[in-house]
Amino acid sequence: MLDPERLSDAITWIDLSFVERRRTPEWAIQVGIRCHLAGMSLRDASQFLDEWGVQRSHVAIHDWVHKAELQPISTVSADQLAVDEKMIRLDGQDHWLYGAVDPQTNEILHVSLFPTTAKQTTRWFLDELHRRYHLDDVLFLVDDADHLGPVLAEDGYRFQVISHGNRNAIERVFREVERRTSSFANSFSHVTFETAESWLEAFAVYHNSRQT
């Protein structure tokens, strides 16, 4: 069980403007979201709030996470960026999670989920990353994944194939995603693609909040 005192602290990175009715105290919504992102199942998060005198269903907590539309916002502080792709399961089907991490701060800059991995999906991820952060002078750190290196080369980005050092920043993030999704039996079950992607984006915001 997580530490109640830590969870009751003000959580300024959660924008609650999506809440239309004030039936639930704001602190309870913040704690419910954070509990789930920290690794609790939705039902356990609901039970945790019940112990604090707030009775809300696991469905309500799911809706809070989804409606909050949390997305990572950061800046590139180093001249290197660790990027990678990882297969995850969504309702029994293989999907691909792409991520980018600043190895200087360990902050997640961007995550995207795709139903397949190919040059085109890799290019979509990199294009969106570039539009957000303008990475003309950044050196991308990649492993020997099928598409990242070839697409970076074709599109004129600077990159280095490496399996250690600063590139381990993205590996640590992916391991943390695996750990946090253990409540879903290491996969997302009975959720839509959009729900899984919104959870991953919200997780990135939670992760970044822990780096400061």
Short mmCIF file of C-alpha atoms in Angstrom, two decimals:
data_model
loop_
_atom_site.label_atom_id
_atom_site.label_comp_id
_atom_site.label_asym_id
_atom_site.label_seq_id
_atom_site.Cartn_x
_atom_site.Cartn_y
_atom_site.Cartn_z
CA MET A 1 0.00 0.00 0.00
CA LEU A 2 1.25 3.48 -0.83
CA ASP A 3 2.08 6.06 1.82
CA PRO A 4 -1.12 8.06 2.58
CA GLU A 5 0.82 11.15 3.65
CA ARG A 6 2.62 11.40 0.32
CA LEU A 7 -0.61 10.87 -1.61
CA SER A 8 -2.46 13.59 0.31
CA ASP A 9 0.04 16.27 -0.72
CA ALA A 10 -1.09 18.91 -3.24
CA ILE A 11 -0.62 17.60 -6.76
CA THR A 12 -0.27 20.72 -8.83
CA TRP A 13 0.45 18.97 -12.13
CA ILE A 14 -3.12 17.66 -12.44
CA ASP A 15 -5.43 20.18 -14.11
CA LEU A 16 -8.96 19.55 -12.80
CA SER A 17 -10.74 21.92 -15.17
CA PHE A 18 -12.39 18.86 -16.74
CA VAL A 19 -14.51 18.35 -13.59
CA GLU A 20 -18.02 19.60 -14.36
CA ARG A 21 -19.63 18.77 -11.04
CA ARG A 22 -17.97 19.28 -7.66
CA ARG A 23 -19.50 16.20 -6.07
CA THR A 24 -16.01 14.87 -5.33
CA PRO A 25 -13.39 16.93 -3.46
CA GLU A 26 -10.54 17.98 -5.73
CA TRP A 27 -7.94 16.41 -3.46
CA ALA A 28 -9.74 13.05 -3.77
CA ILE A 29 -9.70 13.22 -7.58
CA GLN A 30 -6.00 14.07 -7.50
CA VAL A 31 -5.24 11.21 -5.12
CA GLY A 32 -7.37 8.75 -7.12
CA ILE A 33 -5.55 9.58 -10.34
CA ARG A 34 -2.15 9.43 -8.70
CA CYS A 35 -2.88 6.12 -6.98
CA HIS A 36 -3.72 4.51 -10.29
CA LEU A 37 -0.71 5.96 -12.10
CA ALA A 38 1.53 4.83 -9.24
CA GLY A 39 0.52 1.21 -9.80
CA MET A 40 -2.75 0.59 -7.96
CA SER A 41 -5.56 -1.14 -9.83
CA LEU A 42 -8.68 0.97 -10.28
CA ARG A 43 -10.52 -1.12 -7.69
CA ASP A 44 -7.70 -0.76 -5.16
CA ALA A 45 -7.63 3.00 -5.75
CA SER A 46 -11.38 3.09 -5.16
CA GLN A 47 -10.96 1.15 -1.91
CA PHE A 48 -8.14 3.48 -0.85
CA LEU A 49 -10.38 6.53 -1.28
CA ASP A 50 -13.13 4.74 0.62
CA GLU A 51 -10.75 4.47 3.58
CA TRP A 52 -10.44 8.26 3.44
CA GLY A 53 -14.23 8.64 3.51
CA VAL A 54 -14.74 9.22 -0.23
CA GLN A 55 -16.86 6.57 -1.92
CA ARG A 56 -16.26 6.50 -5.67
CA SER A 57 -16.34 3.54 -8.04
CA HIS A 58 -13.40 2.23 -10.04
CA VAL A 59 -15.27 3.41 -13.15
CA ALA A 60 -15.23 6.98 -11.81
CA ILE A 61 -11.46 6.83 -11.26
CA HIS A 62 -10.99 5.45 -14.78
CA ASP A 63 -12.97 8.41 -16.12
CA TRP A 64 -10.87 10.89 -14.12
CA VAL A 65 -7.62 9.54 -15.59
CA HIS A 66 -9.03 9.56 -19.12
CA LYS A 67 -10.68 13.00 -18.95
CA ALA A 68 -7.67 14.70 -17.37
CA GLU A 69 -5.88 14.34 -20.74
CA LEU A 70 -2.48 14.63 -19.08
CA GLN A 71 0.39 14.97 -21.54
CA PRO A 72 4.10 15.39 -20.85
CA ILE A 73 5.44 18.91 -21.30
CA SER A 74 9.16 19.37 -20.92
CA THR A 75 12.23 20.83 -22.61
CA VAL A 76 15.31 19.17 -24.00
CA SER A 77 18.16 19.99 -21.61
CA ALA A 78 20.89 17.91 -23.26
CA ASP A 79 22.27 17.39 -26.76
CA GLN A 80 21.23 13.73 -26.65
CA LEU A 81 17.86 12.00 -26.62
CA ALA A 82 17.18 8.32 -25.93
CA VAL A 83 14.42 6.82 -28.09
CA ASP A 84 13.09 3.30 -28.37
CA GLU A 85 10.08 1.18 -29.21
CA LYS A 86 8.53 -1.64 -27.18
CA MET A 87 5.82 -4.19 -27.81
CA ILE A 88 2.92 -4.16 -25.34
CA ARG A 89 -0.36 -6.08 -25.32
CA LEU A 90 -3.74 -4.47 -25.68
CA ASP A 91 -6.70 -6.84 -25.39
CA GLY A 92 -4.51 -9.72 -26.52
CA GLN A 93 -3.14 -7.90 -29.56
CA ASP A 94 0.41 -6.67 -30.07
CA HIS A 95 0.85 -2.90 -30.11
CA TRP A 96 3.97 -0.76 -30.13
CA LEU A 97 4.89 1.91 -27.62
CA TYR A 98 7.36 4.56 -28.81
CA GLY A 99 9.07 6.76 -26.24
CA ALA A 100 11.65 9.54 -25.98
CA VAL A 101 13.55 10.38 -22.78
CA ASP A 102 15.99 13.17 -21.97
CA PRO A 103 18.90 11.27 -20.35
CA GLN A 104 20.04 14.43 -18.57
CA THR A 105 16.83 14.80 -16.55
CA ASN A 106 15.23 11.34 -17.02
CA GLU A 107 12.05 13.13 -18.10
CA ILE A 108 9.77 11.58 -20.72
CA LEU A 109 9.35 14.01 -23.59
CA HIS A 110 6.88 12.05 -25.66
CA VAL A 111 5.07 8.69 -25.87
CA SER A 112 2.91 7.29 -28.66
CA LEU A 113 1.08 4.00 -29.10
CA PHE A 114 0.60 2.35 -32.50
CA PRO A 115 -1.11 -0.89 -33.58
CA THR A 116 1.98 -1.87 -35.58
CA THR A 117 5.62 -0.98 -36.03
CA ALA A 118 6.87 0.06 -39.46
CA LYS A 119 8.84 2.82 -41.07
CA GLN A 120 5.72 4.95 -41.41
CA THR A 121 4.68 4.71 -37.75
CA THR A 122 8.28 5.37 -36.72
CA ARG A 123 8.32 8.45 -38.95
CA TRP A 124 5.01 9.69 -37.49
CA PHE A 125 6.46 9.44 -33.99
CA LEU A 126 9.69 11.21 -34.90
CA ASP A 127 7.89 13.93 -36.87
CA GLU A 128 5.60 14.67 -33.92
CA LEU A 129 8.57 14.69 -31.56
CA HIS A 130 10.45 17.09 -33.84
CA ARG A 131 7.47 19.45 -34.20
CA ARG A 132 7.14 19.64 -30.43
CA TYR A 133 10.80 20.12 -29.53
CA HIS A 134 12.70 21.20 -32.71
CA LEU A 135 15.48 18.61 -32.50
CA ASP A 136 17.75 19.69 -35.35
CA ASP A 137 20.94 19.51 -33.25
CA VAL A 138 20.08 16.55 -31.02
CA LEU A 139 21.88 13.21 -31.22
CA PHE A 140 19.39 10.34 -31.00
CA LEU A 141 20.54 7.32 -29.00
CA VAL A 142 18.97 4.10 -30.33
CA ASP A 143 19.48 0.37 -30.20
CA ASP A 144 19.35 -1.97 -33.21
CA ALA A 145 15.55 -1.81 -33.57
CA ASP A 146 14.30 -2.54 -37.07
CA HIS A 147 13.04 0.92 -38.00
CA LEU A 148 14.42 3.67 -35.77
CA GLY A 149 17.95 3.75 -37.19
CA PRO A 150 16.94 3.47 -40.86
CA VAL A 151 14.28 6.18 -40.58
CA LEU A 152 16.61 8.54 -38.70
CA ALA A 153 19.24 8.00 -41.40
CA GLU A 154 16.79 8.51 -44.27
CA ASP A 155 15.40 11.71 -42.73
CA GLY A 156 18.79 13.23 -42.00
CA TYR A 157 18.82 13.06 -38.18
CA ARG A 158 22.01 12.54 -36.19
CA PHE A 159 21.94 9.23 -34.32
CA GLN A 160 24.14 6.66 -32.63
CA VAL A 161 23.41 2.95 -32.19
CA ILE A 162 24.32 2.13 -28.59
CA SER A 163 23.16 -0.40 -26.00
CA HIS A 164 24.43 1.23 -22.81
CA GLY A 165 25.23 4.57 -21.23
CA ASN A 166 22.70 7.38 -21.68
CA ARG A 167 20.41 5.21 -23.81
CA ASN A 168 19.57 3.24 -20.67
CA ALA A 169 17.30 6.13 -19.68
CA ILE A 170 14.57 4.90 -22.03
CA GLU A 171 15.07 1.30 -20.88
CA ARG A 172 14.46 2.37 -17.28
CA VAL A 173 11.25 4.11 -18.29
CA PHE A 174 9.98 1.07 -20.18
CA ARG A 175 10.76 -1.16 -17.18
CA GLU A 176 8.76 1.23 -15.01
CA VAL A 177 5.83 1.05 -17.45
CA GLU A 178 5.94 -2.74 -17.15
CA ARG A 179 6.00 -2.50 -13.36
CA ARG A 180 3.14 -0.01 -13.21
CA THR A 181 0.97 -2.06 -15.55
CA SER A 182 1.37 -5.18 -13.42
CA SER A 183 -2.13 -4.38 -12.17
CA PHE A 184 -3.28 -5.16 -15.72
CA ALA A 185 -1.41 -8.51 -15.78
CA ASN A 186 1.36 -6.83 -17.83
CA SER A 187 -1.11 -5.79 -20.49
CA PHE A 188 -4.13 -3.57 -21.02
CA SER A 189 -7.31 -5.65 -21.01
CA HIS A 190 -10.86 -4.61 -21.82
CA VAL A 191 -9.88 -1.03 -22.62
CA THR A 192 -9.96 0.96 -25.82
CA PHE A 193 -6.85 2.05 -27.69
CA GLU A 194 -7.57 5.65 -26.70
CA THR A 195 -7.84 4.73 -23.01
CA ALA A 196 -4.51 2.89 -23.05
CA GLU A 197 -2.81 5.80 -24.82
CA SER A 198 -4.25 8.37 -22.41
CA TRP A 199 -3.01 6.28 -19.45
CA LEU A 200 0.49 6.15 -20.95
CA GLU A 201 0.52 9.92 -21.49
CA ALA A 202 -0.74 10.47 -17.94
CA PHE A 203 1.93 8.10 -16.64
CA ALA A 204 4.56 10.23 -18.42
CA VAL A 205 3.31 13.33 -16.59
CA TYR A 206 3.38 11.44 -13.28
CA HIS A 207 6.89 10.15 -14.00
CA ASN A 208 8.17 13.63 -14.83
CA SER A 209 6.66 15.06 -11.65
CA ARG A 210 8.84 12.62 -9.68
CA GLN A 211 12.07 13.81 -11.34
CA THR A 212 11.98 17.32 -9.87
#
